């Protein structure tokens, strides 16, 4: 079972598989339809779902330790995203060009 982390300990989730060429082709490049295209492969549709776990995507852990609240969390994020998109008008500043940005959480702290 392992030991629980100590209070105020820092923990992190490994994201190395996300940048691994063995896991994703052109892993170092932005591809907005990466998981959508993976869902189009017959027999592998389930692997590209947000709440599914695998050894290649450890955002919600994997195996016996998979987060049981991942379904609630995923739906909560979707609800917030839809609310923000529907309630606010979005546009780029004049002359701005969109650039994809890397997003990651360097540390998660246990309180």
mmCIF file with all atom_site columns, C-alpha atoms in Angstrom:
data_model
loop_
_atom_site.group_PDB
_atom_site.id
_atom_site.type_symbol
_atom_site.label_atom_id
_atom_site.label_alt_id
_atom_site.label_comp_id
_atom_site.label_asym_id
_atom_site.label_entity_id
_atom_site.label_seq_id
_atom_site.pdbx_PDB_ins_code
_atom_site.Cartn_x
_atom_site.Cartn_y
_atom_site.Cartn_z
_atom_site.occupancy
_atom_site.B_iso_or_equiv
_atom_site.pdbx_formal_charge
_atom_site.auth_seq_id
_atom_site.auth_comp_id
_atom_site.auth_asym_id
_atom_site.auth_atom_id
_atom_site.pdbx_PDB_model_num
ATOM 1   C CA . UNK A 1 1   ? 0.000   0.000  0.000   1.00 0.00 ? 1   UNK A CA 1
ATOM 2   C CA . UNK A 1 2   ? 2.881   2.386  0.585   1.00 0.00 ? 2   UNK A CA 1
ATOM 3   C CA . UNK A 1 3   ? 3.235   5.291  2.967   1.00 0.00 ? 3   UNK A CA 1
ATOM 4   C CA . UNK A 1 4   ? 1.072   8.406  2.782   1.00 0.00 ? 4   UNK A CA 1
ATOM 5   C CA . UNK A 1 5   ? 3.010   11.586 2.013   1.00 0.00 ? 5   UNK A CA 1
ATOM 6   C CA . UNK A 1 6   ? 3.949   13.766 4.959   1.00 0.00 ? 6   UNK A CA 1
ATOM 7   C CA . UNK A 1 7   ? 2.102   16.994 5.632   1.00 0.00 ? 7   UNK A CA 1
ATOM 8   C CA . UNK A 1 8   ? 3.508   19.877 3.542   1.00 0.00 ? 8   UNK A CA 1
ATOM 9   C CA . UNK A 1 9   ? 5.308   17.427 1.240   1.00 0.00 ? 9   UNK A CA 1
ATOM 10  C CA . UNK A 1 10  ? 5.575   18.310 -2.435  1.00 0.00 ? 10  UNK A CA 1
ATOM 11  C CA . UNK A 1 11  ? 4.292   15.790 -4.953  1.00 0.00 ? 11  UNK A CA 1
ATOM 12  C CA . UNK A 1 12  ? 4.303   15.852 -8.739  1.00 0.00 ? 12  UNK A CA 1
ATOM 13  C CA . UNK A 1 13  ? 2.765   13.856 -11.555 1.00 0.00 ? 13  UNK A CA 1
ATOM 14  C CA . UNK A 1 14  ? 5.151   12.621 -14.214 1.00 0.00 ? 14  UNK A CA 1
ATOM 15  C CA . UNK A 1 15  ? 4.369   14.034 -17.641 1.00 0.00 ? 15  UNK A CA 1
ATOM 16  C CA . UNK A 1 16  ? 7.352   12.484 -19.420 1.00 0.00 ? 16  UNK A CA 1
ATOM 17  C CA . UNK A 1 17  ? 5.173   10.096 -21.454 1.00 0.00 ? 17  UNK A CA 1
ATOM 18  C CA . UNK A 1 18  ? 3.348   13.060 -22.973 1.00 0.00 ? 18  UNK A CA 1
ATOM 19  C CA . UNK A 1 19  ? 6.596   14.146 -24.638 1.00 0.00 ? 19  UNK A CA 1
ATOM 20  C CA . UNK A 1 20  ? 7.765   10.649 -25.606 1.00 0.00 ? 20  UNK A CA 1
ATOM 21  C CA . UNK A 1 21  ? 7.939   9.889  -29.348 1.00 0.00 ? 21  UNK A CA 1
ATOM 22  C CA . UNK A 1 22  ? 7.151   6.234  -28.570 1.00 0.00 ? 22  UNK A CA 1
ATOM 23  C CA . UNK A 1 23  ? 3.812   7.276  -27.080 1.00 0.00 ? 23  UNK A CA 1
ATOM 24  C CA . UNK A 1 24  ? 2.811   10.072 -29.489 1.00 0.00 ? 24  UNK A CA 1
ATOM 25  C CA . UNK A 1 25  ? 4.219   10.864 -32.917 1.00 0.00 ? 25  UNK A CA 1
ATOM 26  C CA . UNK A 1 26  ? 5.532   14.444 -33.081 1.00 0.00 ? 26  UNK A CA 1
ATOM 27  C CA . UNK A 1 27  ? 5.139   14.642 -29.307 1.00 0.00 ? 27  UNK A CA 1
ATOM 28  C CA . UNK A 1 28  ? 7.060   17.923 -29.095 1.00 0.00 ? 28  UNK A CA 1
ATOM 29  C CA . UNK A 1 29  ? 4.609   19.713 -31.411 1.00 0.00 ? 29  UNK A CA 1
ATOM 30  C CA . UNK A 1 30  ? 1.143   21.088 -30.669 1.00 0.00 ? 30  UNK A CA 1
ATOM 31  C CA . UNK A 1 31  ? -1.580  18.986 -32.267 1.00 0.00 ? 31  UNK A CA 1
ATOM 32  C CA . UNK A 1 32  ? -5.060  20.031 -31.149 1.00 0.00 ? 32  UNK A CA 1
ATOM 33  C CA . UNK A 1 33  ? -6.756  16.966 -32.630 1.00 0.00 ? 33  UNK A CA 1
ATOM 34  C CA . UNK A 1 34  ? -4.274  14.399 -31.276 1.00 0.00 ? 34  UNK A CA 1
ATOM 35  C CA . UNK A 1 35  ? -6.756  12.590 -29.029 1.00 0.00 ? 35  UNK A CA 1
ATOM 36  C CA . UNK A 1 36  ? -9.690  13.104 -31.384 1.00 0.00 ? 36  UNK A CA 1
ATOM 37  C CA . UNK A 1 37  ? -7.749  11.336 -34.131 1.00 0.00 ? 37  UNK A CA 1
ATOM 38  C CA . UNK A 1 38  ? -6.818  8.534  -31.735 1.00 0.00 ? 38  UNK A CA 1
ATOM 39  C CA . UNK A 1 39  ? -10.524 7.989  -31.051 1.00 0.00 ? 39  UNK A CA 1
ATOM 40  C CA . UNK A 1 40  ? -11.072 7.328  -34.772 1.00 0.00 ? 40  UNK A CA 1
ATOM 41  C CA . UNK A 1 41  ? -8.904  4.175  -34.728 1.00 0.00 ? 41  UNK A CA 1
ATOM 42  C CA . UNK A 1 42  ? -11.211 1.109  -34.544 1.00 0.00 ? 42  UNK A CA 1
ATOM 43  C CA . UNK A 1 43  ? -10.748 -0.849 -31.331 1.00 0.00 ? 43  UNK A CA 1
ATOM 44  C CA . UNK A 1 44  ? -8.789  1.946  -29.631 1.00 0.00 ? 44  UNK A CA 1
ATOM 45  C CA . UNK A 1 45  ? -11.543 4.514  -29.138 1.00 0.00 ? 45  UNK A CA 1
ATOM 46  C CA . UNK A 1 46  ? -11.540 4.073  -25.369 1.00 0.00 ? 46  UNK A CA 1
ATOM 47  C CA . UNK A 1 47  ? -7.839  4.923  -25.003 1.00 0.00 ? 47  UNK A CA 1
ATOM 48  C CA . UNK A 1 48  ? -8.306  8.607  -25.859 1.00 0.00 ? 48  UNK A CA 1
ATOM 49  C CA . UNK A 1 49  ? -11.025 9.380  -23.291 1.00 0.00 ? 49  UNK A CA 1
ATOM 50  C CA . UNK A 1 50  ? -10.120 11.922 -20.601 1.00 0.00 ? 50  UNK A CA 1
ATOM 51  C CA . UNK A 1 51  ? -11.145 9.713  -17.675 1.00 0.00 ? 51  UNK A CA 1
ATOM 52  C CA . UNK A 1 52  ? -9.476  6.515  -18.890 1.00 0.00 ? 52  UNK A CA 1
ATOM 53  C CA . UNK A 1 53  ? -6.212  5.572  -17.268 1.00 0.00 ? 53  UNK A CA 1
ATOM 54  C CA . UNK A 1 54  ? -3.142  4.014  -18.817 1.00 0.00 ? 54  UNK A CA 1
ATOM 55  C CA . UNK A 1 55  ? 0.560   3.658  -18.178 1.00 0.00 ? 55  UNK A CA 1
ATOM 56  C CA . UNK A 1 56  ? 1.081   6.358  -20.835 1.00 0.00 ? 56  UNK A CA 1
ATOM 57  C CA . UNK A 1 57  ? -1.158  8.959  -19.188 1.00 0.00 ? 57  UNK A CA 1
ATOM 58  C CA . UNK A 1 58  ? -0.877  9.177  -15.413 1.00 0.00 ? 58  UNK A CA 1
ATOM 59  C CA . UNK A 1 59  ? -2.931  12.317 -14.803 1.00 0.00 ? 59  UNK A CA 1
ATOM 60  C CA . UNK A 1 60  ? -5.445  10.311 -12.758 1.00 0.00 ? 60  UNK A CA 1
ATOM 61  C CA . UNK A 1 61  ? -2.979  7.553  -11.772 1.00 0.00 ? 61  UNK A CA 1
ATOM 62  C CA . UNK A 1 62  ? -3.434  4.016  -13.063 1.00 0.00 ? 62  UNK A CA 1
ATOM 63  C CA . UNK A 1 63  ? -4.486  0.566  -11.915 1.00 0.00 ? 63  UNK A CA 1
ATOM 64  C CA . UNK A 1 64  ? -5.633  0.031  -8.325  1.00 0.00 ? 64  UNK A CA 1
ATOM 65  C CA . UNK A 1 65  ? -4.684  3.587  -7.417  1.00 0.00 ? 65  UNK A CA 1
ATOM 66  C CA . UNK A 1 66  ? -6.743  5.260  -10.166 1.00 0.00 ? 66  UNK A CA 1
ATOM 67  C CA . UNK A 1 67  ? -8.631  8.275  -8.846  1.00 0.00 ? 67  UNK A CA 1
ATOM 68  C CA . UNK A 1 68  ? -12.278 7.317  -8.258  1.00 0.00 ? 68  UNK A CA 1
ATOM 69  C CA . UNK A 1 69  ? -13.338 10.982 -8.536  1.00 0.00 ? 69  UNK A CA 1
ATOM 70  C CA . UNK A 1 70  ? -11.846 11.460 -12.015 1.00 0.00 ? 70  UNK A CA 1
ATOM 71  C CA . UNK A 1 71  ? -15.321 11.351 -13.603 1.00 0.00 ? 71  UNK A CA 1
ATOM 72  C CA . UNK A 1 72  ? -16.583 14.098 -11.281 1.00 0.00 ? 72  UNK A CA 1
ATOM 73  C CA . UNK A 1 73  ? -13.436 16.181 -11.870 1.00 0.00 ? 73  UNK A CA 1
ATOM 74  C CA . UNK A 1 74  ? -13.630 15.820 -15.667 1.00 0.00 ? 74  UNK A CA 1
ATOM 75  C CA . UNK A 1 75  ? -17.296 16.832 -15.744 1.00 0.00 ? 75  UNK A CA 1
ATOM 76  C CA . UNK A 1 76  ? -16.620 19.760 -13.424 1.00 0.00 ? 76  UNK A CA 1
ATOM 77  C CA . UNK A 1 77  ? -13.903 21.089 -15.723 1.00 0.00 ? 77  UNK A CA 1
ATOM 78  C CA . UNK A 1 78  ? -16.221 20.712 -18.736 1.00 0.00 ? 78  UNK A CA 1
ATOM 79  C CA . UNK A 1 79  ? -19.024 22.599 -16.966 1.00 0.00 ? 79  UNK A CA 1
ATOM 80  C CA . UNK A 1 80  ? -16.681 25.456 -16.041 1.00 0.00 ? 80  UNK A CA 1
ATOM 81  C CA . UNK A 1 81  ? -15.286 25.631 -19.582 1.00 0.00 ? 81  UNK A CA 1
ATOM 82  C CA . UNK A 1 82  ? -18.770 25.724 -21.139 1.00 0.00 ? 82  UNK A CA 1
ATOM 83  C CA . UNK A 1 83  ? -19.901 28.401 -18.675 1.00 0.00 ? 83  UNK A CA 1
ATOM 84  C CA . UNK A 1 84  ? -16.906 30.622 -19.414 1.00 0.00 ? 84  UNK A CA 1
ATOM 85  C CA . UNK A 1 85  ? -17.255 30.169 -23.182 1.00 0.00 ? 85  UNK A CA 1
ATOM 86  C CA . UNK A 1 86  ? -20.983 30.965 -23.137 1.00 0.00 ? 86  UNK A CA 1
ATOM 87  C CA . UNK A 1 87  ? -20.948 33.900 -20.706 1.00 0.00 ? 87  UNK A CA 1
ATOM 88  C CA . UNK A 1 88  ? -17.977 35.875 -22.025 1.00 0.00 ? 88  UNK A CA 1
ATOM 89  C CA . UNK A 1 89  ? -16.932 37.207 -25.404 1.00 0.00 ? 89  UNK A CA 1
ATOM 90  C CA . UNK A 1 90  ? -13.444 36.247 -26.482 1.00 0.00 ? 90  UNK A CA 1
ATOM 91  C CA . UNK A 1 91  ? -11.191 37.904 -29.027 1.00 0.00 ? 91  UNK A CA 1
ATOM 92  C CA . UNK A 1 92  ? -7.484  38.438 -29.511 1.00 0.00 ? 92  UNK A CA 1
ATOM 93  C CA . UNK A 1 93  ? -6.038  41.924 -29.140 1.00 0.00 ? 93  UNK A CA 1
ATOM 94  C CA . UNK A 1 94  ? -5.585  43.818 -32.395 1.00 0.00 ? 94  UNK A CA 1
ATOM 95  C CA . UNK A 1 95  ? -2.646  42.385 -34.348 1.00 0.00 ? 95  UNK A CA 1
ATOM 96  C CA . UNK A 1 96  ? -2.069  39.480 -31.965 1.00 0.00 ? 96  UNK A CA 1
ATOM 97  C CA . UNK A 1 97  ? -1.261  36.018 -33.277 1.00 0.00 ? 97  UNK A CA 1
ATOM 98  C CA . UNK A 1 98  ? -2.198  32.975 -31.173 1.00 0.00 ? 98  UNK A CA 1
ATOM 99  C CA . UNK A 1 99  ? 0.733   30.835 -30.070 1.00 0.00 ? 99  UNK A CA 1
ATOM 100 C CA . UNK A 1 100 ? 0.323   27.431 -28.382 1.00 0.00 ? 100 UNK A CA 1
ATOM 101 C CA . UNK A 1 101 ? 1.768   27.358 -24.876 1.00 0.00 ? 101 UNK A CA 1
ATOM 102 C CA . UNK A 1 102 ? 2.986   24.490 -22.777 1.00 0.00 ? 102 UNK A CA 1
ATOM 103 C CA . UNK A 1 103 ? 0.906   24.082 -19.630 1.00 0.00 ? 103 UNK A CA 1
ATOM 104 C CA . UNK A 1 104 ? 1.943   22.122 -16.579 1.00 0.00 ? 104 UNK A CA 1
ATOM 105 C CA . UNK A 1 105 ? 1.693   22.174 -12.823 1.00 0.00 ? 105 UNK A CA 1
ATOM 106 C CA . UNK A 1 106 ? 5.219   22.005 -11.438 1.00 0.00 ? 106 UNK A CA 1
ATOM 107 C CA . UNK A 1 107 ? 4.170   21.232 -7.865  1.00 0.00 ? 107 UNK A CA 1
ATOM 108 C CA . UNK A 1 108 ? 1.105   20.082 -6.036  1.00 0.00 ? 108 UNK A CA 1
ATOM 109 C CA . UNK A 1 109 ? 1.360   20.667 -2.324  1.00 0.00 ? 109 UNK A CA 1
ATOM 110 C CA . UNK A 1 110 ? -0.380  18.560 0.297   1.00 0.00 ? 110 UNK A CA 1
ATOM 111 C CA . UNK A 1 111 ? -1.949  20.757 2.954   1.00 0.00 ? 111 UNK A CA 1
#
